Structures are given as C-alpha cells and as structure tokens.
Amino acid sequence: QSDGASTFPVFDSFTGASIDPRWTVTTGNGSISQSGGALNFAYVGGEDNNWWTSKPEKILKLNDMPAGNFHAEILLGNYTPLDATHAGISVYGADNSSYLWGRYLRFGDNYFKLEKIGTGGAASYASTSLPMYLAIRKIGATYSFWSSTDHVAWTKTGSDYSDVTFNNIALGGKEWDSNNLNFSMDNFIVRQIAATEPTVSVAAPVTLSPGTMTAAGSITVSGVLTITAGTFDAADKTITLS
C-alpha cells in the first residue's frame, strides 16, 4: 500500500482523535469531529442556517492553498439525505462568496448540485449514488467540479469558473429547514496535475489483476504516468500492483 502522506502534497485520512492543525474549524451551527478514521459533521435542523446569513454553519477550511495546478478530492460517505440539506466540498472565498459541490435534496430536486452560495444552483449531476468521490480541479485561474463512484472514471459537472476568489478548500454542509444533517467524509487528497491530463492508448487487450499488468501489444502514455499503488519496472516493462 502507498503512504499517502509521502505520495501527495496534502493527504489526510482523519485518523486519531483530533483534527489536524492544517485545518481551521469556523464558528457556527453544528459540530465537526474526528473519530473512527473519518471526519464527522453534525448540523442541527430548525435553525435556518446558511453560510451567508448571520447564523452560519461550521465548516472545515484548509489553511493553505496548494500551489500550482491541482486536483483536490474527498470521499463523501454513505448517509441518508434529508430535505433541505446539502453536503460536500467547497471553493471558499468568504461566507457569502463560495461554491458548494455535493449531495443535495430539496423537494423533488434529489441529486448532486453545484451551488453558488446565496445565488442558487449553477449546475447539477443526475445521480443519487453514495459513497461518492467529490473533487475540485484548479488549472491556472479557473476551477471545475468533478465526481466519481469508483475513483477511476471522473465526471465533470458545470463549466470552468473563476468568479469566486479561491481562498480556501472547505468541507462541510448546510441545512435550512427543520431537518438535521449528519454525514462523514474520509481520505482528503491533493495531487498536482498538468494543464492537460495524460491519455493512455492500448494496442492490445490488457489484463489487470493484483500482481502484474501485462499487454500482448504496447501501452502508450501521453504525458506523465503516475502509479500510486505499485511499481514500474522499466527493464521488464511491467507494472506491479500492490
């Protein structure tokens, strides 16, 4: 298995009893705690809390912005969404200037929603699947929002944005009616990316198994090949998974 702390510029698996000092817990409704290898959020319903009002929700902000182009992701765990709730990852500019990307439910709107806080929905993804990996990708001065159920195939929702100043990556949620909101997150990762991500072409069927990846033909990688859980033997031209 790979060592996340050594592999990625920022990695947090939320082990231990206290939140790492790289994060800041803001003031507001609810609680954010760490236990059982997960980050746990609990918001009390019926308090009409929104980030942009005088009674904001507690959120978790990463203190330092990663340098350069990056992909930041979190695993949103399995939970039962209730009406008037929204949980996910955020491009945080200020309490009244942020994007929240995550699991949303309000009346018949039951999906993953990208919301510009205080101004309404920007885009949505028609899925109710949980757990779900949620990600923000920053390339130059713009950022975009992504999701994946398997950590392999990623789906982009919305466009490329730059209208909110990207001061922090934030994790959290909001509730704005009578229902409580309780959910967990795990495995926060930031990795550097190229402006154009690598593409892979395979000239023959590939066998992938816990062991060695082999191809009867050739595998061509355009860009940079990154292996996060295994080794590449250039002499034997094999990829060994761990």
C-alpha positions as a printed NumPy array, in Angstrom:
array([[  0.   ,   0.   ,   0.   ],
       [  1.186,   3.521,  -0.696],
       [  1.924,   6.075,   2.001],
       [ -0.492,   8.897,   1.27 ],
       [  1.399,  11.466,   3.33 ],
       [  4.57 ,  10.756,   1.335],
       [  2.833,  10.441,  -2.031],
       [  0.643,  13.562,  -2.111],
       [  1.306,  17.246,  -1.285],
       [ -1.7  ,  17.148,   1.053],
       [ -3.209,  13.973,   2.493],
       [ -5.468,  13.428,   5.493],
       [ -7.117,  10.109,   6.361],
       [ -8.552,  11.628,   9.568],
       [ -7.028,   9.086,  11.913],
       [ -6.643,   9.915,  15.584],
       [ -8.921,  11.798,  17.926],
       [ -8.258,  15.407,  16.9  ],
       [ -8.41 ,  17.384,  13.668],
       [ -5.024,  18.155,  12.112],
       [ -3.841,  21.772,  12.643],
       [ -3.639,  22.257,   8.88 ],
       [ -7.433,  22.792,   9.118],
       [ -9.495,  25.566,  10.717],
       [-12.981,  24.877,  12.082],
       [-15.091,  28.006,  11.632],
       [-17.654,  29.191,  14.161],
       [-21.33 ,  28.47 ,  13.619],
       [-24.048,  25.862,  13.995],
       [-23.179,  22.196,  14.332],
       [-20.088,  20.203,  15.206],
       [-17.143,  18.75 ,  13.317],
       [-15.218,  15.907,  14.923],
       [-12.779,  13.184,  14.007],
       [-13.157,   9.563,  15.08 ],
       [-13.048,   6.062,  13.666],
       [-10.827,   7.183,  10.793],
       [-13.455,   9.598,   9.485],
       [-14.428,  13.248,   9.625],
       [-17.91 ,  13.613,  11.113],
       [-20.308,  16.517,  10.588],
       [-23.49 ,  17.107,  12.588],
       [-25.785,  20.098,  11.979],
       [-28.936,  20.833,  13.987],
       [-32.08 ,  21.444,  11.929],
       [-34.622,  24.172,  12.541],
       [-32.1  ,  26.977,  12.97 ],
       [-32.349,  28.405,   9.438],
       [-28.603,  28.245,   8.983],
       [-26.882,  29.24 ,   5.774],
       [-23.291,  30.292,   5.198],
       [-24.308,  33.763,   4.076],
       [-26.613,  34.666,   6.999],
       [-25.844,  35.892,  10.497],
       [-26.035,  32.254,  11.693],
       [-23.513,  30.36 ,   9.571],
       [-22.726,  26.662,   9.629],
       [-19.429,  25.3  ,  10.904],
       [-17.17 ,  24.272,   8.032],
       [-13.618,  22.959,   7.824],
       [-11.189,  25.148,   5.867],
       [ -7.761,  24.078,   4.65 ],
       [ -5.412,  26.785,   5.915],
       [ -3.   ,  26.892,   2.978],
       [ -3.912,  26.794,  -0.704],
       [ -1.954,  24.182,  -2.682],
       [  0.484,  25.609,  -5.201],
       [  0.085,  25.392,  -8.957],
       [ -2.461,  23.26 , -10.765],
       [ -4.088,  20.659,  -8.525],
       [ -6.851,  18.116,  -8.035],
       [ -8.375,  18.117,  -4.518],
       [-10.751,  15.317,  -3.558],
       [-12.725,  13.929,  -0.639],
       [-14.823,  10.8  ,  -0.205],
       [-18.37 ,  11.651,   0.895],
       [-19.624,   8.633,   2.829],
       [-22.933,   6.835,   2.658],
       [-25.771,   8.586,   4.527],
       [-29.494,   9.271,   4.113],
       [-30.031,  12.8  ,   2.747],
       [-32.998,  14.647,   4.219],
       [-34.938,  17.53 ,   2.729],
       [-33.279,  20.952,   2.674],
       [-29.721,  19.7  ,   3.113],
       [-26.526,  19.956,   1.064],
       [-23.13 ,  18.383,   1.891],
       [-19.825,  18.415,   0.057],
       [-16.62 ,  20.255,  -0.885],
       [-16.313,  23.965,  -1.478],
       [-14.35 ,  26.635,  -3.288],
       [-14.367,  29.088,  -0.401],
       [-13.922,  32.802,  -0.925],
       [-15.897,  34.056,   2.071],
       [-19.056,  33.094,   3.955],
       [-21.136,  34.9  ,   1.346],
       [-18.961,  34.039,  -1.666],
       [-18.367,  30.33 ,  -2.225],
       [-19.275,  27.345,  -4.379],
       [-20.611,  24.197,  -2.663],
       [-20.454,  20.943,  -4.669],
       [-22.113,  17.875,  -3.219],
       [-25.173,  15.809,  -2.351],
       [-28.369,  17.886,  -2.373],
       [-32.03 ,  17.295,  -1.574],
       [-34.873,  19.794,  -1.678],
       [-38.431,  18.784,  -2.591],
       [-38.107,  16.916,  -5.898],
       [-34.53 ,  18.017,  -6.511],
       [-32.541,  14.97 ,  -5.471],
       [-29.057,  14.836,  -6.985],
       [-25.546,  16.267,  -6.766],
       [-25.646,  20.016,  -7.034],
       [-23.139,  22.78 ,  -7.64 ],
       [-24.421,  25.888,  -5.899],
       [-23.025,  29.368,  -5.831],
       [-23.818,  30.194,  -2.228],
       [-26.519,  32.809,  -1.876],
       [-27.369,  32.95 ,  -5.577],
       [-28.75 ,  29.484,  -6.405],
       [-27.745,  26.494,  -8.465],
       [-25.043,  26.653, -11.108],
       [-25.209,  23.031, -12.322],
       [-26.306,  19.539, -11.279],
       [-25.427,  15.889, -11.842],
       [-28.327,  13.422, -12.017],
       [-27.115,  10.812,  -9.563],
       [-28.048,   9.801,  -6.017],
       [-25.137,   7.375,  -5.532],
       [-23.23 ,   7.279,  -2.278],
       [-20.43 ,   6.975,  -1.339],
       [-19.114,   9.471,  -3.9  ],
       [-15.695,  10.986,  -4.514],
       [-16.016,  14.745,  -4.966],
       [-13.236,  16.857,  -6.432],
       [-12.174,  20.356,  -7.399],
       [ -9.596,  20.827, -10.145],
       [ -7.745,  24.126, -10.423],
       [ -5.952,  24.906, -13.686],
       [ -4.435,  28.364, -13.886],
       [ -7.045,  30.916, -12.814],
       [-10.061,  28.631, -13.285],
       [-11.515,  25.693, -11.37 ],
       [-14.039,  22.941, -12.101],
       [-16.031,  20.329, -10.194],
       [-15.909,  16.534, -10.588],
       [-17.29 ,  13.302,  -9.143],
       [-16.55 ,   9.579,  -9.289],
       [-18.099,   6.444,  -7.799],
       [-15.039,   4.264,  -8.381],
       [-12.075,   6.683,  -8.198],
       [-11.252,   5.811, -11.814],
       [-13.805,   7.436, -14.141],
       [-14.478,  11.102, -13.295],
       [-17.471,  13.186, -14.426],
       [-17.296,  16.959, -14.736],
       [-20.345,  18.984, -13.702],
       [-20.766,  22.551, -14.87 ],
       [-18.137,  24.658, -16.588],
       [-14.816,  26.234, -15.691],
       [-15.317,  29.02 , -13.147],
       [-13.341,  31.949, -11.767],
       [-15.995,  34.316, -10.417],
       [-15.43 ,  33.364,  -6.749],
       [-11.989,  34.099,  -5.342],
       [-10.442,  30.747,  -4.43 ],
       [ -9.071,  31.466,  -0.948],
       [ -9.556,  28.039,   0.656],
       [-10.707,  24.5  ,   0.04 ],
       [-13.51 ,  23.823,   2.507],
       [-15.519,  20.79 ,   3.623],
       [-18.978,  20.922,   5.148],
       [-22.676,  21.29 ,   4.554],
       [-25.749,  23.356,   5.217],
       [-29.344,  22.81 ,   6.311],
       [-32.028,  25.437,   6.029],
       [-35.214,  23.909,   7.387],
       [-36.238,  21.528,  10.18 ],
       [-34.065,  18.508,   9.334],
       [-30.725,  17.635,  10.876],
       [-27.767,  16.96 ,   8.603],
       [-25.284,  14.238,   9.619],
       [-22.608,  12.789,   7.344],
       [-18.985,  11.639,   7.284],
       [-16.029,  12.192,   4.97 ],
       [-12.701,  10.426,   4.507],
       [ -9.403,  10.459,   2.611],
       [ -8.755,  14.065,   1.62 ],
       [ -6.125,  14.177,  -1.121],
       [ -4.474,  16.964,  -3.089],
       [ -2.302,  15.994,  -6.048],
       [ -0.565,  18.147,  -8.642],
       [ -1.875,  17.863, -12.191],
       [ -0.856,  19.025, -15.64 ],
       [ -2.913,  21.566, -17.537],
       [ -3.713,  18.688, -19.912],
       [ -4.052,  15.35 , -18.157],
       [ -2.274,  12.319, -19.681],
       [ -4.089,   9.957, -22.011],
       [ -3.413,   6.248, -22.372],
       [ -3.808,   4.192, -25.543],
       [ -3.653,   0.396, -25.514],
       [ -2.653,  -1.52 , -28.628],
       [ -3.915,  -4.874, -27.348],
       [ -6.183,  -6.236, -24.594],
       [ -4.781,  -5.648, -21.138],
       [ -5.024,  -7.981, -18.163],
       [ -5.225,  -6.145, -14.833],
       [ -5.032,  -8.11 , -11.603],
       [ -3.431,  -7.894,  -8.149],
       [  0.002,  -8.719,  -9.479],
       [  1.383,  -7.689, -12.833],
       [ -0.333,  -5.689, -15.572],
       [  0.576,  -7.14 , -18.99 ],
       [ -0.363,  -6.411, -22.563],
       [  0.1  ,  -8.503, -25.667],
       [  0.901,  -5.317, -27.569],
       [  2.   ,  -1.974, -26.181],
       [  0.737,   0.672, -23.775],
       [  1.483,   4.27 , -24.75 ],
       [  1.154,   7.053, -22.218],
       [  0.973,  10.618, -23.495],
       [  2.063,  12.819, -20.612],
       [  3.108,  11.582, -17.191],
       [  2.461,   8.088, -15.862],
       [  1.69 ,   8.15 , -12.139],
       [  1.446,   4.938, -10.124],
       [  0.067,   5.446,  -6.623],
       [ -0.112,   1.823,  -5.53 ],
       [  2.592,  -0.196,  -7.195],
       [  5.909,  -0.138,  -9.059],
       [  7.031,   0.109, -12.678],
       [  9.936,  -1.999, -13.875],
       [ 11.343,  -0.25 , -16.948],
       [ 13.637,  -3.152, -17.876],
       [ 10.898,  -5.764, -17.831],
       [  8.226,  -3.272, -18.907],
       [  5.837,  -4.421, -16.19 ],
       [  3.571,  -2.627, -13.739],
       [  3.259,  -4.446, -10.443],
       [  0.211,  -3.507,  -8.354],
       [  0.248,  -3.647,  -4.564]])
